[in-house]
PDB file of C-alpha atoms and ligand atoms in Angstrom:
ATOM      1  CA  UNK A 244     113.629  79.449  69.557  1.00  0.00           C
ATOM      2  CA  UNK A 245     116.210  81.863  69.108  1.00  0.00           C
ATOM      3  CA  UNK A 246     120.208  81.607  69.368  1.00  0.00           C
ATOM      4  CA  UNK A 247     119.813  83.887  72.543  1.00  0.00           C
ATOM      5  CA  UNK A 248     117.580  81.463  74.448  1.00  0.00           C
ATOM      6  CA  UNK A 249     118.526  80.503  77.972  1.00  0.00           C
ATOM      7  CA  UNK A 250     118.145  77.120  80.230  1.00  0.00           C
ATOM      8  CA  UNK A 251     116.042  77.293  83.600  1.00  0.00           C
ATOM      9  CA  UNK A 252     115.964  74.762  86.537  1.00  0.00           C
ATOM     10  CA  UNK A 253     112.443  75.585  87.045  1.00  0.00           C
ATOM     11  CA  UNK A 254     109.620  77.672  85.972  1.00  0.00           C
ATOM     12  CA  UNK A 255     107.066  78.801  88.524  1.00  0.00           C
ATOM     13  CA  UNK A 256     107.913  80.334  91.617  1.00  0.00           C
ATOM     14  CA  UNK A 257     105.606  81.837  94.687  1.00  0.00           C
ATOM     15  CA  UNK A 258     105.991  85.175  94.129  1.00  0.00           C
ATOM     16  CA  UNK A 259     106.244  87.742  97.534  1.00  0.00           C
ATOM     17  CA  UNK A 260     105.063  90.707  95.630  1.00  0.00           C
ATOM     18  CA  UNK A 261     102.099  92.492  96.775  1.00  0.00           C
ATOM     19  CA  UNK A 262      98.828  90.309  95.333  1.00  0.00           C
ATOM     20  CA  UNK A 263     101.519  88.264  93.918  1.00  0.00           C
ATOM     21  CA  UNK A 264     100.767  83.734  93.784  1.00  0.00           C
ATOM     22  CA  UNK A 265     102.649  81.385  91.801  1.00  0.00           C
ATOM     23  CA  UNK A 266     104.163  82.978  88.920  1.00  0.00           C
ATOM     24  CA  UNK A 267     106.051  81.907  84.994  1.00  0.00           C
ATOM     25  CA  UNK A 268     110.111  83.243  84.653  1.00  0.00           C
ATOM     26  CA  UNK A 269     109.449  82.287  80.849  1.00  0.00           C
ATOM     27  CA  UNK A 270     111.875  85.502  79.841  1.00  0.00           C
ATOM     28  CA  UNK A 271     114.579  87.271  81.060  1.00  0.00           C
ATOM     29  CA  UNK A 272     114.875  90.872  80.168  1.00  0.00           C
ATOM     30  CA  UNK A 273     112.417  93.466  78.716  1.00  0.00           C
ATOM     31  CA  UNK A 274     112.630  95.241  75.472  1.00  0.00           C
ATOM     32  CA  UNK A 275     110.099  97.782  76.863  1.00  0.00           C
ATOM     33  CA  UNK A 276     113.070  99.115  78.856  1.00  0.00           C
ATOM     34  CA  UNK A 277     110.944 101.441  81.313  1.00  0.00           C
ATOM     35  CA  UNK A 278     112.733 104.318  83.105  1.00  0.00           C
ATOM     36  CA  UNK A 279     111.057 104.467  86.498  1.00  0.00           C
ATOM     37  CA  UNK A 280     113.373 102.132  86.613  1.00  0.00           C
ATOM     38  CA  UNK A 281     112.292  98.262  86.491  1.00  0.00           C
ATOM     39  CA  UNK A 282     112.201  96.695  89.928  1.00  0.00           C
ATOM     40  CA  UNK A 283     112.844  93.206  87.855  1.00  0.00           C
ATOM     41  CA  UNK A 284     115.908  95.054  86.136  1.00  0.00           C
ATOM     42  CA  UNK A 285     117.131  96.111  89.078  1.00  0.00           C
ATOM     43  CA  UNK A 286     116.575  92.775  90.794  1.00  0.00           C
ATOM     44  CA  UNK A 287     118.288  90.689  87.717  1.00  0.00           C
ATOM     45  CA  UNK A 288     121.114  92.877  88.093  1.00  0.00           C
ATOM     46  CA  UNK A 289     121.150  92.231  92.287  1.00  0.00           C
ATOM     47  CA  UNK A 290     121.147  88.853  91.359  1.00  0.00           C
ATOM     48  CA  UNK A 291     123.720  89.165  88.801  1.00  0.00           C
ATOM     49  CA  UNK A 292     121.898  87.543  85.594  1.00  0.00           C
ATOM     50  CA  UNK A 293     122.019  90.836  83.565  1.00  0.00           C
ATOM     51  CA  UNK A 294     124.794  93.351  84.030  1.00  0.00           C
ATOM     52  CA  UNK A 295     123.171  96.289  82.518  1.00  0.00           C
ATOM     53  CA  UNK A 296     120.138  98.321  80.848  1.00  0.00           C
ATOM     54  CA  UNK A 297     121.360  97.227  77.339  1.00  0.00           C
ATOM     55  CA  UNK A 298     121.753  93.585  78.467  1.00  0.00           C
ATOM     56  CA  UNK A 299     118.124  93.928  80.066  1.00  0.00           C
ATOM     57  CA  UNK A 300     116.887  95.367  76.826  1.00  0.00           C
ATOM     58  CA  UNK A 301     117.503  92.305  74.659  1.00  0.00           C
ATOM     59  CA  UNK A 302     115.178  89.916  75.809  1.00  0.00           C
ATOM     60  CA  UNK A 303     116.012  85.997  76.458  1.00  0.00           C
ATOM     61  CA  UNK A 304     113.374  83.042  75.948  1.00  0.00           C
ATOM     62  CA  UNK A 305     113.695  79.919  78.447  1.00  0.00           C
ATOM     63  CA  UNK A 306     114.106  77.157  75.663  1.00  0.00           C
ATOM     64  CA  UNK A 307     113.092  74.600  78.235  1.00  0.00           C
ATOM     65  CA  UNK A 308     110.096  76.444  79.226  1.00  0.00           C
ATOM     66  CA  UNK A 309     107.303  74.583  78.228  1.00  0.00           C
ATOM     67  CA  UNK A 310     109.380  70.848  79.140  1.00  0.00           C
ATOM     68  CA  UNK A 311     109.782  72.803  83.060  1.00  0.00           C
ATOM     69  CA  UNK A 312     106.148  73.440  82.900  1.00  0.00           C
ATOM     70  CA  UNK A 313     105.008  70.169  82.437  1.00  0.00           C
ATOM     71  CA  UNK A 314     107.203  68.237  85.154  1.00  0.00           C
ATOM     72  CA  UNK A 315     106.386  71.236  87.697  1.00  0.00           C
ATOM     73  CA  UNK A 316     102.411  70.369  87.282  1.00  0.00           C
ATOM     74  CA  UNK A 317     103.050  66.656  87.345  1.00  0.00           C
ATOM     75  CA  UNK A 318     104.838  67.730  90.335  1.00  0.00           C
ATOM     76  CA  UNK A 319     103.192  69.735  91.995  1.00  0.00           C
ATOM     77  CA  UNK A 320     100.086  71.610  89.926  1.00  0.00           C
ATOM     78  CA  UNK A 321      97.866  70.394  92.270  1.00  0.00           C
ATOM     79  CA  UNK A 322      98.744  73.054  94.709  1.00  0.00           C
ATOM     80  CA  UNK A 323      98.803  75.806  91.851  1.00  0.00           C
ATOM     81  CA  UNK A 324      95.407  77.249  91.547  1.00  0.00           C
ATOM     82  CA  UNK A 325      96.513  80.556  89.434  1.00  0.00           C
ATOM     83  CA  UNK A 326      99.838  81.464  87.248  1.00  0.00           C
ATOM     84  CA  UNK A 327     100.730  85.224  86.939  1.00  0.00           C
ATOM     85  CA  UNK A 328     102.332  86.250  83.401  1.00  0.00           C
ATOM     86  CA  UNK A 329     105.082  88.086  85.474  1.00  0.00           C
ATOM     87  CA  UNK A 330     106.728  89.581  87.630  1.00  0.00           C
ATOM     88  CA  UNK A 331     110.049  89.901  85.659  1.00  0.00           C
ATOM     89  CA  UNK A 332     109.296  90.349  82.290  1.00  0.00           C
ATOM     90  CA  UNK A 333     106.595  91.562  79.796  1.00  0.00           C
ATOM     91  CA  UNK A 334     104.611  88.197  78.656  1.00  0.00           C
ATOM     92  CA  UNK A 335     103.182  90.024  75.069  1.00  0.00           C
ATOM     93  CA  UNK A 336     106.197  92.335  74.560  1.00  0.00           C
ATOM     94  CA  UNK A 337     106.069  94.641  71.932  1.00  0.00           C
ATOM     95  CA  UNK A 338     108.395  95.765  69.447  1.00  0.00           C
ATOM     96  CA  UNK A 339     108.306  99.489  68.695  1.00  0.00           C
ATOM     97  CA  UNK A 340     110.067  98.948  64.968  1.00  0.00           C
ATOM     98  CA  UNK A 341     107.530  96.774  63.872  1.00  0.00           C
ATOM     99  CA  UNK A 342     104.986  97.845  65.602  1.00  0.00           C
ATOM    100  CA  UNK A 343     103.467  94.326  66.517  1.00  0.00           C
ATOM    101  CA  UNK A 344     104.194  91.999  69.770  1.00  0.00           C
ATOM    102  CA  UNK A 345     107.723  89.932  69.597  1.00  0.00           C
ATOM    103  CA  UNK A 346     106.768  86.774  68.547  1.00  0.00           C
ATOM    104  CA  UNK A 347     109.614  84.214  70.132  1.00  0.00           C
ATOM    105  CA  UNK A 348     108.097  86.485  73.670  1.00  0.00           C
ATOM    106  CA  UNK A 349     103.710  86.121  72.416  1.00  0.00           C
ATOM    107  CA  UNK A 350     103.936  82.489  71.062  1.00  0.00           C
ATOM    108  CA  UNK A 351     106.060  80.785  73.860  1.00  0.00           C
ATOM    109  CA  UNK A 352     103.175  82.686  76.563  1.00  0.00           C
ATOM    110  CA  UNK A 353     100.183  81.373  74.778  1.00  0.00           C
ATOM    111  CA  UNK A 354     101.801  77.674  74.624  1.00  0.00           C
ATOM    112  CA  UNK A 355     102.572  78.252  78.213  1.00  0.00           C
ATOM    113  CA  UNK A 356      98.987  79.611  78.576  1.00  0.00           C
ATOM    114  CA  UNK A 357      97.353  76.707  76.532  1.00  0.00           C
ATOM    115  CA  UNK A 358      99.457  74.037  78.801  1.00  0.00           C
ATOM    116  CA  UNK A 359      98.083  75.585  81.583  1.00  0.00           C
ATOM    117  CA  UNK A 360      94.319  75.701  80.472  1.00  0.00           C
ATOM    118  CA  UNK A 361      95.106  72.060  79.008  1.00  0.00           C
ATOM    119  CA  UNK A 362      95.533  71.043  83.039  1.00  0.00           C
ATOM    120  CA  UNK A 363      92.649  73.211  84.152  1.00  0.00           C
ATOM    121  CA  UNK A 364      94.556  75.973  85.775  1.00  0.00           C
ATOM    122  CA  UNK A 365      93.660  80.050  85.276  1.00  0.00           C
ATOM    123  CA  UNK A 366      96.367  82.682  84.371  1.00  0.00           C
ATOM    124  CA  UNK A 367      96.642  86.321  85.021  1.00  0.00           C
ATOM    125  CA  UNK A 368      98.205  88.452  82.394  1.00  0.00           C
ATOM    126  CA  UNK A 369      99.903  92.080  82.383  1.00  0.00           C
ATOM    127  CA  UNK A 370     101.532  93.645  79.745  1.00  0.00           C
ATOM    128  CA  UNK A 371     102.380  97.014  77.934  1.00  0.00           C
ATOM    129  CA  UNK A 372     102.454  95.620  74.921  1.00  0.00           C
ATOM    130  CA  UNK A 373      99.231  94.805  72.839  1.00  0.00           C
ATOM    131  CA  UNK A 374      97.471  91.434  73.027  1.00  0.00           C
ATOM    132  CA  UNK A 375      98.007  88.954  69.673  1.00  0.00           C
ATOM    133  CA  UNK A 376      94.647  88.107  68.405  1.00  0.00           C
ATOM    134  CA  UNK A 377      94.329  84.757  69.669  1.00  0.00           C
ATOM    135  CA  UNK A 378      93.219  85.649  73.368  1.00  0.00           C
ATOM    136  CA  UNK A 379      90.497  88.462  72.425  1.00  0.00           C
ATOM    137  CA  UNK A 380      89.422  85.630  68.747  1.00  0.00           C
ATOM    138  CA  UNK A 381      90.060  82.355  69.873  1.00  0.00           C
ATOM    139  CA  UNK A 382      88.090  80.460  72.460  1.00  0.00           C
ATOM    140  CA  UNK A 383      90.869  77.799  73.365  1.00  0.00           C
ATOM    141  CA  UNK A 384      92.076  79.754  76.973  1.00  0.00           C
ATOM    142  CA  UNK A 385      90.952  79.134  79.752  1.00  0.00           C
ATOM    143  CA  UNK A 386      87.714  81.172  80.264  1.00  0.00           C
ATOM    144  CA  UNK A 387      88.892  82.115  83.871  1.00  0.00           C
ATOM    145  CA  UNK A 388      92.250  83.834  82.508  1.00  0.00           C
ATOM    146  CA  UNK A 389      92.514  87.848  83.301  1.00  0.00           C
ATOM    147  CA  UNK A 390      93.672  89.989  80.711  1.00  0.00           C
ATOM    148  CA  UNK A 391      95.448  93.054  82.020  1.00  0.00           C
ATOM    149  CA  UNK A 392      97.277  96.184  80.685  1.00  0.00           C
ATOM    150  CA  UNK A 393      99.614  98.275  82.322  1.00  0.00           C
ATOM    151  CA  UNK A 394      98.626 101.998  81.929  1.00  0.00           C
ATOM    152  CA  UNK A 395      99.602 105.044  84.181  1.00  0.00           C
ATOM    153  CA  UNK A 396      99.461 107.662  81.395  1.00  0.00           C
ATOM    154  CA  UNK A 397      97.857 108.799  78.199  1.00  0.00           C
ATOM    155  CA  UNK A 398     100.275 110.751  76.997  1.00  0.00           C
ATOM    156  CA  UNK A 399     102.426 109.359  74.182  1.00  0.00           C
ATOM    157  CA  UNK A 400     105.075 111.925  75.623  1.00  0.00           C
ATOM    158  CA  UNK A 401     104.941 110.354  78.714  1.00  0.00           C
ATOM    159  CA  UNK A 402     105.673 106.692  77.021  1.00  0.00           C
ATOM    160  CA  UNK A 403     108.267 107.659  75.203  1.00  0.00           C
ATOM    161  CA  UNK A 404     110.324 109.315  78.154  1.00  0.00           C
ATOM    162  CA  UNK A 405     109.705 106.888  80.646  1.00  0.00           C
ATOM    163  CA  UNK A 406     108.347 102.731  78.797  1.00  0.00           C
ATOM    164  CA  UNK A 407     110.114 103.723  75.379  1.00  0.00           C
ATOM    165  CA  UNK A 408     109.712 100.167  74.114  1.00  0.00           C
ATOM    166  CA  UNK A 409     105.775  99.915  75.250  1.00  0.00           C
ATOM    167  CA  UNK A 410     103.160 100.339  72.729  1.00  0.00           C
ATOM    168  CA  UNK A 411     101.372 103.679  72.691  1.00  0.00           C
ATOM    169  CA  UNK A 412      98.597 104.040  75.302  1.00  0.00           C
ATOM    170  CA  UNK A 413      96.047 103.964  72.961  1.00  0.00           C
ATOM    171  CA  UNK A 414      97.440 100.591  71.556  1.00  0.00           C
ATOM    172  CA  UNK A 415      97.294  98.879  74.426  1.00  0.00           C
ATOM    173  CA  UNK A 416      93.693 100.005  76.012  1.00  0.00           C
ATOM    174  CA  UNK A 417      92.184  99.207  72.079  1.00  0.00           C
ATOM    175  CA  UNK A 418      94.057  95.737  72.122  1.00  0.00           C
ATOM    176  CA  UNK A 419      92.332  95.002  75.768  1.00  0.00           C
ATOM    177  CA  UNK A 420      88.919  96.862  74.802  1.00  0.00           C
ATOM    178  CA  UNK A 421      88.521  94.265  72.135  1.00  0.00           C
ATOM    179  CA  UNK A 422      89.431  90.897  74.745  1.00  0.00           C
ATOM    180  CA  UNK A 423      86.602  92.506  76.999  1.00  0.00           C
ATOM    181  CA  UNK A 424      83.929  92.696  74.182  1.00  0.00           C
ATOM    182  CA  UNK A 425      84.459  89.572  73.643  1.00  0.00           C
ATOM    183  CA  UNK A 426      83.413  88.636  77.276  1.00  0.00           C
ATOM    184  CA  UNK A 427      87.110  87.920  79.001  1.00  0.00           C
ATOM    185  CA  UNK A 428      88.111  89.320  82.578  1.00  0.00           C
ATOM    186  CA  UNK A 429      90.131  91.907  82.251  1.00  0.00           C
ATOM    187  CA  UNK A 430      91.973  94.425  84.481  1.00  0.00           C
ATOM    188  CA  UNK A 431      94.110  97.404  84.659  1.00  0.00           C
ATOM    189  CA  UNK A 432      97.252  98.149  86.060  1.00  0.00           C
ATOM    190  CA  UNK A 433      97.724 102.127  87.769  1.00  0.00           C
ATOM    191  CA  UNK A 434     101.238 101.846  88.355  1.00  0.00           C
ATOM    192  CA  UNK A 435     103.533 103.287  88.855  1.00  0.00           C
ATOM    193  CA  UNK A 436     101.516 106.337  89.057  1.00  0.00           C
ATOM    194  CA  UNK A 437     103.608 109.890  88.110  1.00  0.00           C
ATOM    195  CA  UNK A 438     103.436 113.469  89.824  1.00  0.00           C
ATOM    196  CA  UNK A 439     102.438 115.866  87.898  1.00  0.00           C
ATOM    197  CA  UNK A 440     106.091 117.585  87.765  1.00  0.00           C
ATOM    198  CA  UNK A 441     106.998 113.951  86.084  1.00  0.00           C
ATOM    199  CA  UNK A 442     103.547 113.831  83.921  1.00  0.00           C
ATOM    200  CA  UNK A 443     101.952 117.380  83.746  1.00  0.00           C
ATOM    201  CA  UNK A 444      98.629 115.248  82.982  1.00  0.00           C
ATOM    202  CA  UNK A 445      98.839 112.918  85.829  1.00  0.00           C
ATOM    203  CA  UNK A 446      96.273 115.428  88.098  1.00  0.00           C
ATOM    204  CA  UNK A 447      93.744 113.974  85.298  1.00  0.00           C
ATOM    205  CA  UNK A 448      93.144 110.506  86.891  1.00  0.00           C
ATOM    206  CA  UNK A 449      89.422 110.194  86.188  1.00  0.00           C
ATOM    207  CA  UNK A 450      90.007 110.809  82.572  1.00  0.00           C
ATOM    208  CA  UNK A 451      92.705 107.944  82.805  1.00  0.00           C
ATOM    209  CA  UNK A 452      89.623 105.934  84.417  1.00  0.00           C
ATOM    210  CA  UNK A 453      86.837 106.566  81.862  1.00  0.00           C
ATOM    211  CA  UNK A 454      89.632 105.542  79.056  1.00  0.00           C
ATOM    212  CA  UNK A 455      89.779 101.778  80.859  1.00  0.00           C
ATOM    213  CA  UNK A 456      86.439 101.548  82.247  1.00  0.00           C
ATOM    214  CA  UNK A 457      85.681  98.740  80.352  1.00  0.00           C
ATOM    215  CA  UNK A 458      87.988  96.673  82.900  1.00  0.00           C
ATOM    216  CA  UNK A 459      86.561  95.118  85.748  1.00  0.00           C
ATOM    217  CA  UNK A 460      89.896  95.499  88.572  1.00  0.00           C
ATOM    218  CA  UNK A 461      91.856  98.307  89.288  1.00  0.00           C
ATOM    219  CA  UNK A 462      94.771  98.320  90.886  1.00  0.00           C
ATOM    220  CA  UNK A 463      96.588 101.218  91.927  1.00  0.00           C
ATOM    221  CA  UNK A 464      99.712 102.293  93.519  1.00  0.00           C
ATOM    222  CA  UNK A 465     102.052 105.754  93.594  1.00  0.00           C
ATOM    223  CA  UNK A 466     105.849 106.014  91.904  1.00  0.00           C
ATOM    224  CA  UNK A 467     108.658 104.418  94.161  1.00  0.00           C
ATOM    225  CA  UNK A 468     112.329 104.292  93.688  1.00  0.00           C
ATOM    226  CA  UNK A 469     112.242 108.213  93.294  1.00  0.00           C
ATOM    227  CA  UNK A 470     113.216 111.275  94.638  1.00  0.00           C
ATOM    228  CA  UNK A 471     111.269 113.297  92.212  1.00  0.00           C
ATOM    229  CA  UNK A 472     107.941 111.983  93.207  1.00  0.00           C
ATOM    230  CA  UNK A 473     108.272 111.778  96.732  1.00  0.00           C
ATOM    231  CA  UNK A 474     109.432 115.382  97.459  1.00  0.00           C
ATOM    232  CA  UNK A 475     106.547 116.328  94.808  1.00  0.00           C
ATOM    233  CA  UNK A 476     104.052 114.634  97.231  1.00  0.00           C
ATOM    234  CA  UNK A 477     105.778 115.853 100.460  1.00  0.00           C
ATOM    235  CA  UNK A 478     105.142 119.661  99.418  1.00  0.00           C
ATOM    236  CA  UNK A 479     101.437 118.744  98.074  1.00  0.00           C
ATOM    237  CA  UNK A 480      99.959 115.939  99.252  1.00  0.00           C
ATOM    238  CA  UNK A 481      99.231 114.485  96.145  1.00  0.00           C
ATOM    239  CA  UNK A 482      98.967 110.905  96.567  1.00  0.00           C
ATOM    240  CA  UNK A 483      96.535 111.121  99.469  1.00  0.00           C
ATOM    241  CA  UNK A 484      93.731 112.832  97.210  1.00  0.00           C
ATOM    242  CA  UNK A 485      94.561 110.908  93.846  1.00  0.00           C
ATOM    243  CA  UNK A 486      93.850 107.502  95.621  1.00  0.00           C
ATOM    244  CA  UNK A 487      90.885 108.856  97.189  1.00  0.00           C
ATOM    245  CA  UNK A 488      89.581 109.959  93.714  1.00  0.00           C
ATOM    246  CA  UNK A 489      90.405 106.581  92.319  1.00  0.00           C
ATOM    247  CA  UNK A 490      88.598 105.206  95.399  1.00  0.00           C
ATOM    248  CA  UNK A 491      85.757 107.103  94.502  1.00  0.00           C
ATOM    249  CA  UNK A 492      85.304 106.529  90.704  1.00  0.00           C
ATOM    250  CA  UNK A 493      85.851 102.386  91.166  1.00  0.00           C
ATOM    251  CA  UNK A 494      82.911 102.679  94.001  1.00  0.00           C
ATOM    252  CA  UNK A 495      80.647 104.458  91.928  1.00  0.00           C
ATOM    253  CA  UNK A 496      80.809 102.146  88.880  1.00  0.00           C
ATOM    254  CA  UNK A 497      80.781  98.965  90.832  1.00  0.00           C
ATOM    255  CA  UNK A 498      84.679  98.470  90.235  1.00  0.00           C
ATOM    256  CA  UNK A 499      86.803  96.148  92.198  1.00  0.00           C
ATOM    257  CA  UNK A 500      89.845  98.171  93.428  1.00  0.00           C
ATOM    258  CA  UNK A 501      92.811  97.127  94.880  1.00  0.00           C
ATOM    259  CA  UNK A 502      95.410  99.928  96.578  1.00  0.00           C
ATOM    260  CA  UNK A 503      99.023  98.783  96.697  1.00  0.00           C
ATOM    261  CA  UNK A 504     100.849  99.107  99.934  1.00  0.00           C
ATOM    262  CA  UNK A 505     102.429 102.238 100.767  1.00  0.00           C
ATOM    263  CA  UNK A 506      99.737 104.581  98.787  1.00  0.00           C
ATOM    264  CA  UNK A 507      97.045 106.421 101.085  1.00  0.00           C
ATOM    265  CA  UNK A 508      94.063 104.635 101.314  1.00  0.00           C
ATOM    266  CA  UNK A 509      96.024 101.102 100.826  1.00  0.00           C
ATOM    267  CA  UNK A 510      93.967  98.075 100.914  1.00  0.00           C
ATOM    268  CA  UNK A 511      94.860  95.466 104.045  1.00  0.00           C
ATOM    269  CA  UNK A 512      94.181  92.315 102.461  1.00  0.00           C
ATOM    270  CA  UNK A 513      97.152  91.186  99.954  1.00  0.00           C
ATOM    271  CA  UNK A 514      95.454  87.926  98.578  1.00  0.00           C
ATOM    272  CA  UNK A 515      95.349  87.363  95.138  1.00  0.00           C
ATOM    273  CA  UNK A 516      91.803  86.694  95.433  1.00  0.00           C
ATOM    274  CA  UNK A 517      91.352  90.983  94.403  1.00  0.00           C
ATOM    275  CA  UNK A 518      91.444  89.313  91.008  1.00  0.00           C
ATOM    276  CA  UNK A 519      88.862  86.858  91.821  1.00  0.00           C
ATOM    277  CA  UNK A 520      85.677  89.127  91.705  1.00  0.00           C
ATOM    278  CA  UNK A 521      83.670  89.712  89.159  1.00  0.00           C
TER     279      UNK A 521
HETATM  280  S1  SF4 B 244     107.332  96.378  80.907  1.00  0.00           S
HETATM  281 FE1  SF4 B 244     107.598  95.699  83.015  1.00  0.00          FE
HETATM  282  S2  SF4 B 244     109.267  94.192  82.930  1.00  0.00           S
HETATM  283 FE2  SF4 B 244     109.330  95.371  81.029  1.00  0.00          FE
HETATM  284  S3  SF4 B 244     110.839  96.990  81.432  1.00  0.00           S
HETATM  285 FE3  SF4 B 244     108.763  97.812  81.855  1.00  0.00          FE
HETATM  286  S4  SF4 B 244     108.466  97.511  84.062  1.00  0.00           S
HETATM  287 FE4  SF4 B 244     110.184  96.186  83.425  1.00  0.00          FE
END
């Protein structure tokens, strides 16, 4: 573990976000350092455990992670029937020098990952970063896991302006193509989703689409936490026919779609169950 590793209390938490069930606070901070900004930035800073972006930028391991995890099942993993790799920090971060995921970040999820399977219990995964070979190779997760990317953009422009520390688009959809040949669930995360005066290519959703449709779930939702997008889709009604597009597509190839809240043509139902089809 590394000399910036930090102590927890506990581990999993029942997360309120949208779709959100009991989730792992393995990490704090995120060396993918997205722009649009970071809800869990700006909610670590609320909080006061990070003061600012550079702080958030250096990522810190919970030594005790793995000892947490095991008294919160003996506890109470009865009642914990899914564990989301997270709301607050990227579970297979990359790192853009080397070009390969951070290993103190990849190896402490897949112990966490391999506890979990150990006691029976599927994970959900989402990352920008590129999966280590061990999930797509290895046959010792739990077969019910779901593999997901996070992917509003092709455009390496686009990553480098606004997730500067994320692997390039094509990184990431090759690293999850390869977990769903190999017969894992996978999904594929459509937000935040830019205006085209913040991504010139963002009009192009279906191409977007085609480029994941190996993945089985969808989920969608528009840009928040900006001014730019929201007078954008004031003056043009953007969002409204984007979603309905995306609507379209997933129905036509048999995809299960789920609409975040507060984007036209938002689904009702919030239960994590979206992930259990298919
Ligand atoms: S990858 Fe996720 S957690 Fe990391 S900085 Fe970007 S939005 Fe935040």
């Amino acid at each position: 573990m590394t000399d910036t590793a930090i102590e927890r209390k506990s581990l999993l938490y029942r997360s309120k976000v949208e779709y959100g069930g009991w989730t792992a606070n393995h990490v704090q901070g995120c060396g993918h350092g997205c722009r649009y900004p970071c809800y869990a930035m700006m909610l670590a800073k609320r909080t006061g455990r990070i003061r600012t972006y550079e702080e958030w930028m250096q990522p810190r391991p919970v030594s005790n992670a793995e000892a947490l995890l095991d008294t919160e099942l003996r506890r109470f993993g009865h009642r914990v029937d899914n564990v989301h790799f997270s709301f607050t920090t990227d579970p297979f971060m990359y790192d853009s020098a080397s070009r390969a995921g951070r290993p103190e970040i990849c190896n402490l999820t897949l112990r966490l990952l391999l506890r979990l399977d150990e006691a029976g219990i599927p994970a959900t995964t989402l990352t920008k970063g590129v999966y280590p070979l061990e999930v797509s190779a290895g046959n010792r997760l739990h077969p019910l896991n779901r593999y997901g990317i996070s992917l509003v953009s092709l455009s390496d422009g686009f990553r480098s302006r606004w997730e500067s520390g994320a692997a390039s688009p094509s990184d990431r959809i090759a690293s999850l193509e390869a977990i769903a040949r190999a017969g894992r669930r996978t999904w594929v995360s459509i937000e935040p989703y830019p205006t085209p005066n913040i991504d010139p290519s963002a009009d192009c959703v279906e191409k977007l689409l085609e480029a994941v449709g190996f993945a089985d779930v969808i989920v969608f939702g528009k840009w928040n936490y900006s001014r730019l997008a929201t007078e954008f889709d004031r003056e043009h009604g953007f969002y409204a026919d984007i979603a309905a597009r995306v609507r379209s597509w997933c129905m036509h190839r048999d995809k299960t779609l789920h609409v975040k809240k507060g984007t036209p043509t938002a689904d009702d139902t919030v239960e994590w169950s979206v992930f259990e089809a298919s």
